Coordinates of C-alpha atoms in Angstrom, one line a residue:
Chain A
X479 CA 78.5 65.0 78.9
X480 CA 77.4 61.6 80.1
X481 CA 74.8 61.8 83.0
X482 CA 74.5 58.1 83.8
X483 CA 78.0 56.5 83.8
X484 CA 78.5 52.8 84.0
X485 CA 81.8 51.1 84.6
X486 CA 83.3 49.1 83.3
X487 CA 82.0 49.1 79.7
X488 CA 83.1 45.4 79.1
X489 CA 83.6 42.9 81.9
X490 CA 84.8 39.4 81.7
X491 CA 84.4 37.0 84.5
X492 CA 84.7 33.4 85.2
X493 CA 81.9 31.0 85.9
X494 CA 81.0 31.3 89.5
X495 CA 83.4 34.3 90.2
X496 CA 81.6 37.3 91.8
X497 CA 81.4 40.4 89.9
X498 CA 80.3 43.8 90.7
X499 CA 79.0 46.4 88.1
X500 CA 78.8 50.1 88.9
X501 CA 76.7 53.0 88.0
X502 CA 76.7 56.7 88.9
X503 CA 74.6 59.6 88.0
X504 CA 74.9 63.4 88.0
X505 CA 71.1 64.0 87.6
X506 CA 70.3 63.7 91.2
X507 CA 67.5 61.6 90.2
X508 CA 65.4 59.8 92.9
X509 CA 65.1 56.5 91.1
X510 CA 67.8 54.1 89.8
X511 CA 67.2 50.9 87.9
X512 CA 69.2 47.8 86.7
X513 CA 68.2 46.0 83.6
X514 CA 69.5 42.9 81.9
X515 CA 69.2 42.9 78.2
X516 CA 70.1 40.0 75.9
X517 CA 70.5 40.0 72.2
X518 CA 67.4 41.1 70.3
X519 CA 65.4 41.5 73.4
X520 CA 63.9 44.3 75.3
X521 CA 65.6 45.3 78.6
X522 CA 64.3 43.3 81.5
X523 CA 64.0 45.0 84.9
X524 CA 66.0 43.3 87.7
X525 CA 65.2 45.8 90.5
X526 CA 65.2 49.5 91.3
X527 CA 65.7 51.9 94.2
X528 CA 63.3 54.8 94.9
X529 CA 65.6 56.7 97.1
X530 CA 66.6 54.1 99.5
X531 CA 63.8 52.0 99.2
X532 CA 64.7 48.8 97.4
X533 CA 62.3 47.1 95.0
X534 CA 63.1 43.6 93.7
X535 CA 61.2 42.1 90.6
X536 CA 59.5 38.8 91.5
X537 CA 61.5 36.8 88.9
X538 CA 64.9 38.3 89.6
X539 CA 67.2 35.5 90.7
X540 CA 68.7 35.5 94.2
X541 CA 72.1 35.5 92.5
X542 CA 71.5 39.2 91.7
X543 CA 71.9 41.9 94.4
X544 CA 72.0 45.6 94.5
X545 CA 73.4 48.3 96.7
X546 CA 72.7 52.0 96.5
X547 CA 75.0 53.7 99.2
X548 CA 74.0 57.2 98.3
X549 CA 72.0 59.2 95.7
X550 CA 74.6 59.1 93.1
X551 CA 75.9 55.5 93.0
X552 CA 74.3 52.1 92.6
X553 CA 75.9 48.7 92.2
X554 CA 74.9 45.4 90.7
X555 CA 76.5 42.3 92.4
X556 CA 76.3 39.0 90.7
X557 CA 77.3 36.5 93.4
X558 CA 77.9 33.4 91.2
X559 CA 77.7 34.3 87.5
X560 CA 76.5 31.5 85.2
X561 CA 76.7 31.3 81.5
X562 CA 73.1 32.5 81.2
X563 CA 73.9 35.7 83.0
X564 CA 76.2 36.8 80.0
X565 CA 74.4 39.9 78.7
X566 CA 74.3 43.6 78.6
X567 CA 73.5 45.4 82.0
X568 CA 71.9 48.7 81.7
X569 CA 71.6 51.3 84.6
X570 CA 68.9 53.9 84.3
X571 CA 67.6 56.8 86.4
X572 CA 64.4 58.8 86.6
X573 CA 63.1 61.6 88.6
X574 CA 60.3 59.5 90.2
X575 CA 56.7 58.6 89.4
X576 CA 54.0 60.3 87.3
X577 CA 54.0 61.4 83.7
X578 CA 57.3 62.8 82.4
X579 CA 59.0 61.8 85.8
X580 CA 58.8 58.3 84.4
X581 CA 61.3 59.1 81.6
X582 CA 64.4 57.0 82.1
X583 CA 67.9 58.0 81.3
X584 CA 70.2 55.2 80.5
X585 CA 73.9 54.6 80.7
X586 CA 75.8 53.0 77.9
X587 CA 75.6 49.7 79.7
X588 CA 78.2 47.0 80.7
X589 CA 78.7 44.1 78.5
X590 CA 79.3 41.0 80.7
X591 CA 81.0 37.9 79.4
X592 CA 81.2 34.6 81.5
X593 CA 83.8 32.3 80.7
Chain B
X562 CA 77.5 32.6 76.5
X563 CA 74.3 34.6 75.7
X564 CA 71.4 32.7 74.7
X565 CA 70.0 33.4 71.2
X566 CA 67.3 36.0 71.3
X567 CA 64.2 36.3 69.2
X568 CA 64.6 37.9 65.9
X569 CA 63.4 41.5 66.1
X570 CA 60.9 42.8 63.6
X571 CA 62.9 44.7 61.1
X572 CA 62.0 47.8 59.0
X573 CA 64.3 48.7 56.1
X574 CA 64.0 52.0 54.4
X575 CA 66.0 54.3 52.0
X576 CA 67.5 57.4 53.2
X577 CA 65.1 60.3 52.7
X578 CA 62.0 58.1 53.0
X579 CA 59.5 58.4 55.9
X580 CA 59.5 55.4 58.4
X581 CA 56.6 54.2 60.5
X582 CA 57.4 52.0 63.4
X583 CA 54.3 50.3 65.1
X584 CA 53.6 49.2 68.6
X585 CA 50.7 47.3 69.9
X586 CA 49.8 47.3 73.6
X587 CA 47.2 45.2 75.5
X588 CA 46.5 47.0 78.7
X589 CA 43.6 49.4 78.3
X590 CA 44.7 51.1 81.5
X591 CA 47.9 52.2 80.0
X592 CA 47.9 55.9 80.2
X593 CA 51.4 57.1 79.2
X594 CA 53.8 56.0 76.4
X595 CA 57.3 56.5 75.7
X596 CA 59.5 55.8 72.5
X597 CA 63.1 55.0 73.0
X598 CA 65.9 54.6 70.4
X599 CA 68.7 52.2 71.1
X600 CA 71.8 52.3 68.9
X601 CA 74.1 49.5 68.7
X602 CA 76.3 49.1 71.9
X603 CA 74.5 51.9 73.7
X604 CA 71.7 52.3 76.2
X605 CA 68.1 53.4 75.2
X606 CA 67.6 57.1 74.6
X607 CA 64.4 59.0 75.1
X608 CA 62.8 60.2 71.9
X609 CA 59.3 61.3 72.6
X610 CA 56.4 60.6 75.0
X611 CA 52.5 61.0 74.9
X612 CA 49.8 60.8 77.4
X613 CA 46.6 58.9 76.7
X614 CA 44.6 62.1 76.7
X615 CA 46.4 63.0 73.4
X616 CA 46.3 61.2 70.1
X617 CA 49.3 63.0 68.4
X618 CA 52.5 64.6 69.4
X619 CA 55.2 66.1 67.3
X620 CA 58.9 66.4 68.0
X621 CA 61.7 67.3 65.7
X622 CA 61.2 65.0 62.6
X623 CA 59.3 62.6 64.7
X624 CA 55.6 62.2 65.4
X625 CA 53.8 59.8 67.7
X626 CA 50.2 58.7 67.1
X627 CA 48.2 57.0 69.6
X628 CA 44.9 55.1 68.8
X629 CA 43.4 54.1 72.1
X630 CA 40.6 52.3 70.4
X631 CA 42.7 49.7 68.9
X632 CA 45.5 50.1 71.4
X633 CA 48.1 51.0 68.9
X634 CA 51.0 53.4 68.8
X635 CA 53.2 54.4 66.1
X636 CA 56.4 56.4 65.7
X637 CA 56.8 58.3 62.3
X638 CA 60.2 59.5 61.4
X639 CA 60.4 62.0 58.6
X640 CA 63.2 62.0 56.1
X641 CA 64.9 59.2 57.6
X642 CA 68.7 59.3 57.9
X643 CA 71.4 56.7 58.3
X644 CA 71.9 57.9 61.9
X645 CA 68.3 56.8 62.5
X646 CA 69.3 53.2 62.2
X647 CA 68.7 51.6 65.6
X648 CA 66.2 49.5 67.7
X649 CA 63.2 51.4 68.7
X650 CA 61.2 50.3 71.7
X651 CA 57.9 51.6 72.9
X652 CA 57.3 51.6 76.6
X653 CA 53.8 51.8 78.3
X654 CA 52.7 52.7 81.9
X655 CA 49.5 51.7 83.3
X656 CA 47.6 54.0 85.5
X657 CA 47.0 52.5 89.0
X658 CA 49.9 50.0 88.5
X659 CA 53.6 50.2 88.8
X660 CA 55.0 53.7 87.8
X661 CA 57.7 52.0 85.8
X662 CA 56.9 51.8 82.2
X663 CA 57.1 48.4 80.5
X664 CA 59.1 47.9 77.4
X665 CA 57.5 46.4 74.3
X666 CA 59.5 44.1 72.0
X667 CA 61.4 46.5 69.8
X668 CA 61.7 47.1 66.1
X669 CA 65.0 47.2 64.2
X670 CA 65.2 50.2 61.7
X671 CA 67.7 49.9 59.0
X672 CA 68.3 52.9 56.8
X673 CA 70.1 52.3 53.5
X674 CA 72.1 55.2 52.1

């Protein structure tokens, strides 16, 4: 059974039209992450929540926002998608910090297309 | 649309052969390493991990070797199967820094039947 669930699997939006991607987890993990992955590249961390504590990566554009209303759910909001934002967006969870707690469990991703 | 990405290093092997995927890291403070497998259209999946106080760890059909002297990590897959075809990422975590592992570039493994 899927433990990190992302919806939708495929999302098409128009240039400049806000879009929200969702992620839920059944693992009760403390940490939830959002990554952006483009073709043939490693996942790039956008931000993460450790419980309710939000941590933004320094190079994440302001266009990307996130919400974590509770332990199970986390959302990625792209306020004004540009063509360069077309990518796979991956949600991941981990128990916390230290050793095996760092192991991340990924969802299947949402493929975002921007027209 | 998406920008064109860099070409991934690619390893092509025949089914049944052993595969060795390599990863170099630069941070001598890295103390924990993870290998992930990412199949096409899916998220990365944990395979095996190793701490810096070890130089070898074995799982089912996989072995990770760590050489701290030259900052090199390898993933060995025994009797490679078509289902092993995927992109493999190593990730490292540095002691004293962020607890979030940093992904390496990735290697594409292609297994020919």
